[in-house]
XYZ file of C-alpha atoms in Angstrom:
753
model
C 25.286 90.487 56.246
C 25.318 86.878 57.111
C 25.250 87.334 60.760
C 22.410 89.664 60.353
C 20.526 87.237 58.296
C 21.139 84.600 61.121
C 19.849 87.182 63.804
C 16.792 87.831 61.656
C 16.073 84.111 61.413
C 16.549 83.863 65.151
C 14.191 86.920 65.843
C 11.363 86.353 63.304
C 11.458 82.811 61.793
C 7.771 82.818 61.076
C 7.860 86.028 59.191
C 10.764 84.850 57.084
C 9.043 81.644 56.074
C 5.744 83.443 55.409
C 7.428 85.872 53.103
C 9.198 82.994 51.438
C 6.004 81.061 50.883
C 4.327 84.174 49.305
C 7.177 84.725 46.966
C 7.106 80.954 46.186
C 3.364 80.997 45.318
C 3.835 84.218 43.247
C 6.711 82.750 41.245
C 4.795 79.538 40.683
C 1.678 81.217 39.473
C 3.694 83.306 36.970
C 6.264 80.721 35.976
C 4.539 77.472 35.756
C 3.000 78.177 32.371
C 6.444 78.962 30.937
C 6.696 75.650 28.894
C 4.172 77.102 26.516
C 6.499 80.024 25.683
C 9.639 77.953 24.985
C 11.060 76.749 21.843
C 12.891 73.563 20.771
C 15.310 75.389 18.458
C 18.278 77.600 18.943
C 21.119 75.427 17.642
C 21.908 77.708 14.588
C 24.138 80.938 14.583
C 21.734 83.596 13.633
C 24.594 85.740 12.310
C 26.011 82.970 9.900
C 25.845 82.903 6.199
C 23.411 79.891 6.312
C 21.037 81.901 8.611
C 21.174 84.948 6.383
C 20.539 82.800 3.307
C 17.745 81.119 5.040
C 16.152 84.428 5.993
C 16.403 85.524 2.266
C 14.729 82.324 1.177
C 11.756 83.181 3.554
C 11.581 86.858 2.747
C 12.103 87.096 -0.933
C 11.138 83.640 -2.187
C 8.209 82.681 0.107
C 9.869 79.350 1.106
C 8.473 79.548 4.560
C 10.257 79.725 7.920
C 9.962 76.023 8.781
C 9.170 72.961 6.633
C 6.253 70.483 7.394
C 6.425 67.197 5.605
C 3.467 64.893 5.410
C 3.763 61.242 4.185
C 0.918 59.568 2.540
C 1.158 55.682 2.289
C -0.922 53.163 0.539
C -0.356 49.379 -0.247
C -1.989 50.171 -3.744
C 0.578 52.856 -4.549
C 0.555 56.659 -4.357
C -1.310 57.024 -7.613
C -4.180 54.795 -6.382
C -7.481 56.652 -6.166
C -7.498 56.492 -2.366
C -3.835 57.794 -1.946
C -4.372 60.568 -4.654
C -7.699 61.479 -2.916
C -6.171 61.796 0.497
C -2.980 63.502 -0.828
C -4.708 66.200 -3.005
C -7.199 66.887 -0.105
C -4.341 67.466 2.298
C -2.382 69.523 -0.125
C -5.418 71.629 -1.000
C -6.208 72.332 2.675
C -2.586 73.383 3.359
C -2.610 75.650 0.383
C -5.790 77.181 1.717
C -4.117 78.078 5.139
C -2.944 81.668 5.663
C 0.039 80.206 7.558
C 1.465 78.262 4.632
C 3.775 79.991 2.156
C 4.021 77.211 -0.446
C 3.050 73.530 -1.017
C 4.356 70.941 -3.336
C 3.299 67.348 -3.309
C 3.691 63.960 -5.319
C 0.274 64.677 -6.886
C 0.573 68.320 -7.775
C 4.329 68.939 -8.470
C 5.688 69.313 -12.065
C 6.875 65.978 -13.493
C 10.578 66.605 -12.963
C 10.091 67.114 -9.177
C 8.005 64.114 -8.561
C 10.769 61.518 -8.288
C 12.036 63.281 -5.320
C 8.593 63.103 -3.598
C 7.775 59.406 -4.278
C 9.368 56.414 -2.524
C 11.453 53.900 -4.299
C 8.639 51.224 -4.057
C 5.999 53.792 -5.131
C 3.792 53.295 -2.023
C 4.670 56.566 -0.347
C 4.153 60.079 -1.572
C 5.306 63.352 0.268
C 3.511 66.711 0.792
C 6.040 69.501 1.595
C 4.740 72.831 3.046
C 6.597 75.902 4.062
C 5.186 77.364 7.232
C 5.308 81.058 8.113
C 5.379 82.558 11.552
C 9.011 82.280 12.534
C 10.467 79.555 14.651
C 7.769 79.831 17.398
C 4.613 80.386 15.686
C 5.467 77.991 12.780
C 5.616 75.235 15.450
C 2.102 76.323 16.796
C 0.661 76.295 13.194
C 2.210 72.896 12.495
C 0.509 71.467 15.618
C -2.805 72.937 14.562
C -2.665 71.783 11.011
C -1.519 68.314 11.824
C -4.160 67.839 14.447
C -6.841 68.680 11.722
C -5.367 66.868 8.748
C -3.132 64.083 9.833
C -4.934 60.898 10.480
C -5.453 57.495 8.700
C -8.529 57.098 6.486
C -9.571 54.929 3.420
C -6.675 52.456 4.143
C -4.276 55.241 3.680
C -1.433 55.850 6.429
C -0.763 59.578 7.042
C 2.093 60.798 9.181
C 3.631 64.174 9.990
C 7.273 65.091 9.914
C 9.713 67.722 8.903
C 11.533 70.421 10.864
C 8.252 71.903 12.116
C 7.008 68.606 13.407
C 10.293 67.566 14.839
C 10.225 70.779 16.926
C 6.686 70.252 18.074
C 7.294 66.706 19.154
C 10.546 67.708 20.922
C 8.652 70.238 22.961
C 5.885 67.743 23.843
C 8.299 64.949 24.682
C 10.476 67.430 26.692
C 7.479 68.248 28.841
C 6.793 64.514 29.490
C 10.527 63.985 30.277
C 10.370 66.691 32.769
C 7.717 64.955 34.711
C 9.335 61.637 34.456
C 12.637 63.324 35.827
C 10.710 64.778 38.693
C 9.188 61.378 39.503
C 12.504 59.800 39.619
C 14.732 62.446 41.175
C 12.499 63.776 43.981
C 11.687 60.294 45.745
C 15.214 59.033 45.345
C 16.701 62.220 46.628
C 14.416 62.192 49.670
C 15.474 58.639 50.481
C 19.139 59.505 50.349
C 18.446 62.637 52.333
C 16.797 60.543 55.045
C 19.897 58.323 55.039
C 22.184 61.288 55.215
C 20.094 63.395 57.794
C 18.178 60.597 59.618
C 15.151 62.996 60.499
C 12.315 63.189 57.951
C 11.844 66.866 58.615
C 15.591 67.616 58.130
C 15.505 65.531 54.868
C 12.387 67.561 53.656
C 14.111 70.961 54.146
C 16.446 70.717 51.072
C 13.666 69.610 48.831
C 11.638 72.619 49.999
C 14.484 74.909 49.232
C 14.800 73.128 45.786
C 11.129 73.775 45.104
C 11.683 77.536 45.936
C 14.748 77.702 43.463
C 12.821 75.886 40.708
C 9.739 77.949 40.791
C 11.740 81.195 41.021
C 13.791 80.138 38.016
C 10.696 79.344 35.993
C 9.330 82.837 36.705
C 12.690 84.290 35.487
C 12.657 82.138 32.290
C 9.084 83.330 31.506
C 10.122 86.925 32.096
C 12.985 86.401 29.640
C 10.714 85.018 26.914
C 9.054 88.413 26.634
C 12.362 89.807 25.443
C 13.950 86.872 23.605
C 13.781 83.292 22.647
C 14.405 80.613 25.345
C 14.984 76.921 24.826
C 12.518 74.326 26.112
C 15.632 72.308 27.332
C 16.550 75.011 29.893
C 13.499 73.624 31.915
C 15.285 70.369 32.451
C 18.376 72.160 33.599
C 16.162 74.291 35.918
C 14.633 71.249 37.778
C 17.979 69.222 37.806
C 20.136 71.982 39.079
C 17.536 73.517 41.283
C 17.383 70.241 43.202
C 20.949 69.499 43.094
C 22.300 73.034 44.281
C 19.467 73.352 46.831
C 20.407 70.022 48.464
C 24.105 70.939 48.259
C 23.861 74.298 49.994
C 21.229 73.146 52.509
C 23.252 70.001 53.301
C 26.411 72.046 53.910
C 24.505 74.486 56.215
C 22.728 71.746 58.174
C 25.888 69.615 58.575
C 27.775 72.758 59.819
C 25.058 73.573 62.244
C 25.115 70.143 63.712
C 28.947 70.271 63.978
C 28.735 73.502 65.960
C 26.213 71.948 68.289
C 28.202 68.939 68.802
C 31.237 71.250 69.857
C 29.088 72.755 72.720
C 27.678 75.923 71.063
C 24.137 76.867 72.005
C 21.544 77.002 69.180
C 21.798 80.882 68.514
C 25.504 80.891 68.664
C 25.655 77.766 66.457
C 23.367 79.396 63.783
C 25.399 82.618 63.681
C 28.681 80.723 63.275
C 27.040 78.466 60.667
C 25.839 81.415 58.598
C 29.378 83.146 58.894
C 31.376 80.087 57.719
C 28.970 77.651 55.787
C 26.811 80.537 54.623
C 29.782 82.470 53.297
C 30.923 79.212 51.425
C 27.507 78.882 49.892
C 27.535 82.457 48.590
C 31.016 82.208 47.330
C 30.346 78.860 45.662
C 27.047 80.198 44.068
C 28.976 83.177 42.636
C 31.527 80.824 41.163
C 28.845 78.492 39.574
C 26.906 81.394 38.170
C 29.981 83.153 36.687
C 30.867 79.863 34.917
C 27.412 79.601 33.398
C 26.923 83.235 32.417
C 29.793 82.877 29.999
C 27.327 80.965 27.721
C 25.765 84.310 26.663
C 28.813 84.883 24.643
C 27.749 82.152 22.152
C 25.130 83.366 19.542
C 22.751 80.383 19.746
C 20.007 80.930 21.930
C 20.154 77.330 22.935
C 23.275 78.013 24.975
C 22.094 81.478 26.055
C 18.915 79.921 27.567
C 21.001 77.641 29.755
C 22.874 80.717 30.947
C 19.559 82.502 31.724
C 18.336 79.186 33.720
C 21.720 78.608 35.384
C 22.142 81.994 36.758
C 18.525 82.207 37.990
C 18.471 78.732 39.619
C 21.821 79.363 41.349
C 20.714 82.693 42.675
C 17.393 81.297 44.084
C 18.931 78.177 45.413
C 21.636 80.293 47.365
C 19.119 82.870 48.357
C 16.755 80.166 49.871
C 19.663 78.276 51.554
C 21.057 81.354 53.451
C 17.560 82.963 54.266
C 14.950 80.245 54.289
C 16.957 77.501 55.623
C 18.184 79.287 58.866
C 14.644 80.411 59.587
C 13.423 76.889 59.136
C 16.191 75.519 61.520
C 15.057 78.013 64.079
C 11.333 77.280 63.673
C 11.971 73.518 63.891
C 14.296 73.645 66.776
C 14.720 70.212 68.476
C 12.158 68.919 65.828
C 14.849 69.169 63.199
C 16.090 65.727 64.210
C 12.513 64.477 64.831
C 11.293 61.252 63.136
C 14.858 59.881 62.909
C 14.478 56.762 60.738
C 17.994 55.553 61.541
C 17.093 55.290 65.283
C 14.129 53.318 64.498
C 16.272 51.034 62.264
C 18.801 50.593 65.039
C 16.076 49.708 67.609
C 14.516 47.201 65.207
C 17.875 45.601 64.445
C 18.952 45.770 68.237
C 22.025 47.802 67.494
C 23.522 50.291 69.949
C 23.569 54.094 69.330
C 26.701 55.260 67.351
C 29.483 56.747 69.545
C 30.908 60.082 68.095
C 34.443 59.271 67.023
C 37.434 61.516 67.444
C 38.164 63.105 64.035
C 41.384 61.216 63.795
C 39.468 57.883 63.776
C 37.033 58.827 61.081
C 37.221 57.204 57.691
C 37.879 60.442 55.629
C 40.774 61.423 57.980
C 42.441 58.013 57.732
C 41.850 57.651 53.949
C 43.306 61.038 53.354
C 46.348 60.195 55.367
C 46.596 57.031 53.438
C 46.524 58.975 50.115
C 49.160 61.476 51.187
C 51.474 58.733 52.276
C 51.376 57.330 48.711
C 50.695 60.708 46.950
C 52.869 60.181 43.917
C 51.678 56.724 42.627
C 48.056 57.349 43.586
C 48.058 60.759 41.818
C 49.759 59.515 38.642
C 47.519 56.451 38.585
C 44.294 58.701 38.653
C 45.649 61.152 36.340
C 46.527 58.279 33.758
C 43.124 56.780 34.253
C 41.252 59.999 33.527
C 43.284 60.675 30.530
C 42.801 57.174 29.157
C 38.980 57.509 29.604
C 39.120 60.819 27.761
C 40.932 59.595 24.711
C 37.838 58.947 22.657
C 37.050 62.774 22.791
C 40.072 63.266 20.433
C 37.757 61.778 17.689
C 34.835 63.793 18.208
C 32.761 64.859 15.066
C 30.161 67.651 15.113
C 26.690 67.121 13.950
C 23.305 68.940 13.770
C 20.364 67.389 15.588
C 17.658 65.965 13.362
C 14.577 63.699 13.835
C 16.721 61.026 15.193
C 16.889 62.672 18.612
C 13.247 61.475 19.002
C 12.203 57.964 19.967
C 11.043 55.629 17.119
C 7.430 56.191 18.232
C 7.487 59.724 17.157
C 5.969 60.372 13.685
C 8.662 62.885 12.762
C 11.242 60.215 13.404
C 9.267 57.715 11.373
C 9.021 60.125 8.396
C 12.739 61.018 8.698
C 13.639 57.219 8.594
C 11.489 56.737 5.485
C 13.108 59.692 3.700
C 16.689 58.399 4.420
C 15.976 54.845 3.431
C 13.126 54.636 1.140
C 13.490 57.675 -1.225
C 16.092 57.972 -4.038
C 16.663 61.578 -3.119
C 17.301 62.763 0.539
C 16.363 66.414 0.557
C 18.085 66.899 3.826
C 21.392 66.613 1.905
C 20.494 69.522 -0.449
C 22.668 72.707 -0.462
C 20.947 75.782 -1.346
C 22.923 78.566 -2.928
C 21.637 82.069 -2.655
C 22.763 85.064 -4.662
C 21.571 88.039 -2.642
C 22.394 90.557 -5.334
C 21.835 89.313 -8.739
C 21.960 92.583 -10.457
C 24.205 92.366 -13.583
C 23.974 88.555 -13.598
C 22.730 87.383 -16.920
C 20.916 83.979 -17.611
C 24.065 82.856 -19.277
C 26.049 83.605 -16.077
C 23.617 81.543 -14.033
C 23.593 78.610 -16.437
C 27.526 78.699 -16.488
C 27.446 78.806 -12.591
C 25.073 75.946 -12.373
C 27.082 73.907 -14.956
C 30.172 74.304 -12.798
C 28.360 73.390 -9.595
C 26.946 70.252 -11.169
C 30.592 69.019 -12.037
C 31.515 69.052 -8.203
C 31.879 65.344 -6.941
C 28.879 63.839 -5.252
C 26.498 66.410 -6.705
C 23.643 64.632 -8.498
C 22.007 67.754 -10.021
C 21.693 71.507 -9.839
C 18.308 73.278 -10.314
C 18.869 76.831 -11.723
C 16.399 79.250 -13.295
C 17.530 78.097 -16.753
C 17.044 74.425 -16.092
C 18.289 71.358 -14.211
C 22.005 70.482 -14.860
C 23.621 67.134 -14.402
C 27.314 66.392 -14.805
C 27.839 69.763 -16.551
C 24.966 69.495 -19.170
C 21.339 70.669 -19.284
C 19.156 67.728 -18.494
C 15.608 69.214 -18.083
C 13.541 72.284 -17.233
C 13.895 74.167 -13.981
C 12.156 72.648 -10.838
C 10.421 74.431 -8.121
C 13.699 74.354 -6.107
C 14.896 77.448 -7.881
C 13.841 81.017 -8.365
C 14.833 84.400 -9.697
C 13.059 87.346 -8.029
C 13.501 90.926 -6.916
C 17.160 91.194 -7.916
C 18.044 87.847 -6.169
C 18.374 84.196 -7.151
C 18.829 80.839 -5.549
C 19.880 77.470 -6.833
C 19.401 73.933 -5.206
C 22.296 71.544 -5.307
C 21.215 67.916 -4.845
C 23.898 65.829 -3.059
C 24.695 62.179 -2.610
C 27.382 62.908 0.134
C 26.365 61.554 3.550
C 25.565 64.375 5.966
C 28.409 65.312 8.422
C 30.884 63.109 6.586
C 34.288 64.110 5.260
C 32.772 63.916 1.780
C 30.058 66.340 2.656
C 32.613 68.735 4.245
C 34.881 68.462 1.145
C 31.938 69.098 -1.027
C 30.952 72.303 0.747
C 34.695 73.535 0.241
C 34.427 72.782 -3.478
C 31.011 74.413 -3.964
C 32.412 77.507 -2.212
C 35.438 77.472 -4.475
C 33.456 77.548 -7.750
C 33.598 80.994 -9.445
C 30.438 82.740 -8.692
C 28.282 84.390 -11.453
C 29.576 87.852 -12.395
C 31.700 87.735 -9.267
C 28.715 88.448 -7.138
C 28.836 86.973 -3.418
C 26.766 83.908 -2.827
C 25.546 82.228 0.496
C 25.167 78.588 1.118
C 22.518 77.033 3.530
C 21.121 73.636 4.188
C 21.874 71.203 6.989
C 25.419 70.619 6.201
C 26.173 74.284 5.940
C 24.103 75.056 9.082
C 26.228 72.504 10.938
C 29.478 73.865 9.736
C 28.487 77.471 10.664
C 27.283 76.271 14.101
C 30.406 74.476 14.913
C 32.492 77.389 13.540
C 30.537 79.798 15.861
C 31.219 77.661 18.890
C 34.942 76.886 18.130
C 35.702 80.401 17.203
C 34.388 81.919 20.546
C 35.412 78.971 22.759
C 39.001 80.249 23.582
C 37.435 83.512 24.749
C 34.851 81.879 26.804
C 37.448 79.460 28.375
C 39.816 82.314 29.182
C 36.974 84.271 30.874
C 35.945 81.355 32.929
C 39.529 80.553 33.993
C 40.227 84.169 34.840
C 37.167 84.711 36.910
C 37.610 81.313 38.786
C 41.346 82.086 39.331
C 40.522 85.490 40.837
C 37.759 84.258 42.953
C 39.766 81.434 44.463
C 42.600 83.848 44.989
C 40.283 86.088 46.996
C 39.246 83.016 49.023
C 42.663 81.500 49.677
C 45.283 84.204 49.112
C 47.121 81.809 47.060
C 48.196 81.671 43.327
C 48.982 77.859 43.490
C 45.554 76.480 44.715
C 43.504 78.388 41.975
C 45.885 76.996 39.280
C 45.606 73.677 40.818
C 41.908 73.759 40.799
C 41.685 74.764 37.141
C 43.975 71.891 36.111
C 42.067 69.281 38.186
C 38.662 70.566 37.075
C 39.605 70.102 33.483
C 41.101 66.718 34.189
C 37.851 65.652 35.962
C 35.793 66.402 32.830
C 37.976 64.109 30.545
C 36.129 60.931 31.569
C 32.755 62.480 30.839
C 33.780 63.893 27.486
C 35.348 60.416 26.546
C 32.187 58.667 27.535
C 29.908 60.915 25.488
C 31.911 60.192 22.244
C 32.373 56.462 23.061
C 28.757 55.843 23.704
C 26.706 58.345 21.782
C 28.924 58.928 18.813
C 30.477 55.569 18.330
C 27.412 53.622 19.429
C 28.965 51.444 22.203
C 26.642 50.053 24.904
C 23.794 50.483 22.360
C 24.122 54.230 22.581
C 22.041 53.789 25.789
C 18.890 53.508 23.640
C 19.664 56.398 21.338
C 20.480 56.154 17.632
C 24.143 56.943 17.065
C 24.621 59.213 14.046
C 28.533 59.269 14.207
C 28.511 62.727 15.402
C 27.696 64.905 18.654
C 25.637 68.079 18.706
C 28.337 70.823 18.854
C 26.420 72.668 21.651
C 26.497 69.777 24.042
C 30.278 69.600 24.988
C 30.443 73.316 25.632
C 27.360 73.224 27.675
C 28.577 70.287 29.626
C 31.835 72.009 30.215
C 30.400 75.226 31.445
C 27.980 73.602 33.831
C 30.209 70.807 35.027
C 33.195 73.123 35.565
C 30.990 75.495 37.654
C 29.832 72.547 39.799
C 33.216 71.219 40.156
C 34.205 74.677 41.572
C 31.251 74.251 43.850
C 32.974 71.287 45.534
C 36.386 72.956 45.390
C 35.020 75.933 47.360
C 33.488 73.559 50.016
C 36.797 71.705 50.427
C 39.321 74.438 50.279
C 37.401 76.824 52.511
C 37.533 74.255 55.174
C 41.145 73.231 54.673
C 42.107 76.915 54.848
C 40.236 77.245 58.061
C 42.355 74.509 59.638
C 45.553 75.964 57.953
C 44.967 79.311 59.706
C 44.293 77.546 62.974
C 47.572 75.689 62.783
C 49.485 79.044 62.477
C 50.131 78.284 58.901
C 52.538 75.482 59.728
C 50.934 72.085 59.185
C 49.758 71.603 55.607
C 49.111 67.894 55.701
C 47.043 68.097 58.946
C 45.055 70.765 57.542
C 44.136 68.899 54.495
C 43.279 65.816 56.391
C 41.108 67.728 58.895
C 39.485 69.601 56.020
C 38.543 66.410 54.164
C 37.455 64.781 57.405
C 35.030 67.548 57.965
C 33.828 67.767 54.458
C 34.313 64.363 52.787
C 30.945 62.993 54.038
C 29.179 66.215 53.013
C 30.790 66.387 49.555
C 30.072 62.707 48.911
C 26.629 62.852 49.938
C 26.045 66.096 47.994
C 27.637 64.463 44.945
C 25.358 61.488 45.206
C 22.374 63.511 45.553
C 23.410 65.839 42.676
C 23.997 62.841 40.494
C 20.529 61.520 41.112
C 19.138 64.823 39.791
C 21.299 64.581 36.655
C 20.989 60.783 36.164
C 17.198 61.300 35.998
C 17.861 63.168 32.804
C 19.153 59.840 31.290
C 15.399 58.739 31.354
C 14.644 61.515 28.723
C 13.515 60.359 25.443
C 15.118 63.178 23.427
C 18.567 61.800 22.767
C 20.848 64.828 23.485
C 19.232 65.456 26.934
C 20.148 61.803 27.768
C 23.763 62.544 26.673
C 23.686 65.682 28.770
C 22.420 63.824 31.775
C 24.879 60.997 31.566
C 27.862 63.454 31.017
C 27.033 65.539 33.988
C 26.452 62.530 36.205
C 29.836 61.162 35.297
C 31.534 64.472 35.686
C 30.095 64.989 39.155
C 30.831 61.570 40.464
C 34.362 61.623 39.073
C 35.078 65.044 40.519
C 33.727 64.327 43.966
C 35.429 60.875 44.339
C 38.632 60.586 42.236
C 39.459 64.276 42.073
C 38.413 65.936 45.437
C 38.969 62.901 47.681
C 42.118 61.579 46.168
C 43.867 63.885 43.601
C 43.510 67.003 45.791
C 45.157 65.540 48.963
C 47.932 63.958 46.808
C 48.684 67.216 44.955
C 48.374 69.305 48.152
C 50.752 66.917 49.982
C 53.330 66.983 47.200
C 53.211 70.838 47.071
C 53.279 71.266 50.865
C 53.709 74.870 51.949
C 53.790 76.008 48.345
C 50.028 75.411 48.246
C 49.712 78.785 50.025
C 52.253 80.871 48.081
C 51.790 84.211 46.541
C 54.053 87.184 45.846
C 54.280 89.649 48.800
C 52.446 92.394 46.818
C 49.536 89.992 46.348
C 49.619 88.868 49.969
C 49.180 92.367 50.993
C 46.387 92.858 48.390
C 44.609 89.840 49.781
C 44.970 91.215 53.299
C 43.087 94.271 52.026
C 40.393 92.758 49.930
C 40.490 89.034 50.439
C 37.315 87.111 51.547
C 38.002 85.862 55.053
C 35.714 85.586 58.076
C 36.784 84.378 61.536
C 34.621 81.795 63.120
C 35.439 83.255 66.657
C 32.434 85.404 66.661
C 30.982 86.915 69.936
C 27.864 85.238 71.407
C 24.592 86.329 69.597
C 21.034 86.393 70.611
C 18.017 87.420 68.874
C 18.292 90.984 70.172
C 22.085 91.200 69.645
C 23.502 93.502 67.164
C 27.112 92.284 67.078
C 28.678 90.731 64.003
C 31.549 88.284 63.484
C 34.931 89.862 63.374
C 36.138 90.290 59.761
C 39.877 89.770 59.429
C 41.089 91.385 56.082
């Protein structure tokens, strides 16, 4: 297949490029508007008890799908004529909206509920509205309502926050971050590509392939939005991975093509040989990366599922463009592939001679590999120890749920959230709502007894039940709006003083769950604390299965490539080891707050989805480099007659070291551009991937791999005889000793199986 693609590129390069451009334009026209169809949510397990309880609050009690909070602040106090006029005007306008299920405010709520809606200094009052329309439409309604109602007037400051506004502003900020990322990554990548390739045209080719991959993936994401929810953050991954993988794959193909030319092959033969070697490596690598990422569909949150959709799409388009479009472009450019060589111009200006091609034994990568293998044990142990030490902070990870603090301080939702945490006596985000789905047979006395018992739980400040408000086991007042009994169901609101995501909060959830329920009926808990617990449980309960699937797929694919059982096992161990530094850095910086949290607000927790996302993506990308390296080492191992392991390793690294290092640098630029994002967890994601890629391509691939392979020697290539025979039948192996090819030839490379 690959030789046929090469022959097609040789015979009709213009047609291939023309078709690719048409596909690119069609994908762009369909896919570019995708951002308007994406959502900022997807962190919650939709099958959990908290999700079910939330749906019941919406369906039976009209609480609204998402909350919009508007703060009204006046130096004269919330009861001043100006503040009251503005507050009641906004509350009335919200109540008249068909998209608002319920509204309560500091000026319209019952007296028992007012203290929770007025700041400690009495200057700020809150308006809380429950919006309908589900996660996506509620955001749209929030944007429309705030654009119309939220503005300063009459000396009164008005700001919008709450869950709905957090999502609106995350979406808007993510679109801005995407433009910033592109503005950083594309020019820097081009500069490095010019340094790697020399020629401006050769440097532009990987970016063109990346553009094809990005636009194709956007089209796929938009198509998926017609079927299910897709996270806005999948767009960031699409751009970062589209550029990174396109550059990786195109760099590998062009480098191999130049090597073949340097060894004396004519252009047509060099292209066919390139496609049957480097092209096969690209396809195999793409398959490995895609399968590592597709495992994320096993998690119930659409945030993680979205990255699986985006990842598989971008890998497929990047690989397709690299093996179809890149060869056609190489043929079409011909001698112009090396045109506009900036390095030659620089040497002329500096008066330096043209570089002389060195024998492979004199190259840096060959000599450095030999150096590492001569000192394999001390170097290997030192690097393993270093990575483990860097990963130690990850042992102290604490899970949290994203809130307004993922936004910059300039965002109104962040400002309202900060006010509610510091200026209000009661932080509604700490509330736990207890839903009784089936209250048939539950008497008012049962509900009062249950509320009384709940109010005695440590760190519970009050419980609002249909029969009244209970504090410390006694009736303290009439019921508030935070309770209801309707249509055979009921809910109670537990106000808590326990800090979110703390040990006290976790212990409180356990104690609330342990309280005997009214008439023995089952109850469901919801609220930020319970949602966080359910989300973490959804991830940790499925994580062993996901890891087992990824490990099994990777092991089998590497066995098909190498015919060895040892090399796949080595790859799994080293890939996990290469991620330890990245995981440790995330905890040390973003959870514990070192280095100023890189401009984010440390909350003492990490979003549970992020480490899983980082693992699946970084593991797949690590396998990308593993395939690049091992496939070339195996090529030399077979040429040596399966006799010289160390020389094969040295030659393989000598041929791929520069490519892998350049690819890692370019990939890290794409991911490092995410650090400029103003949404905190995308900054975490960008730093984590950057560290993982750099550590893998340098410490692991260039040092640990040769050290391990030297120590293992011929055992690297061991497999039981039955598996050897199996690999001979179904293994993936193509000889580079192909017959000469021309544009009209129909011959294919010999496949040895």
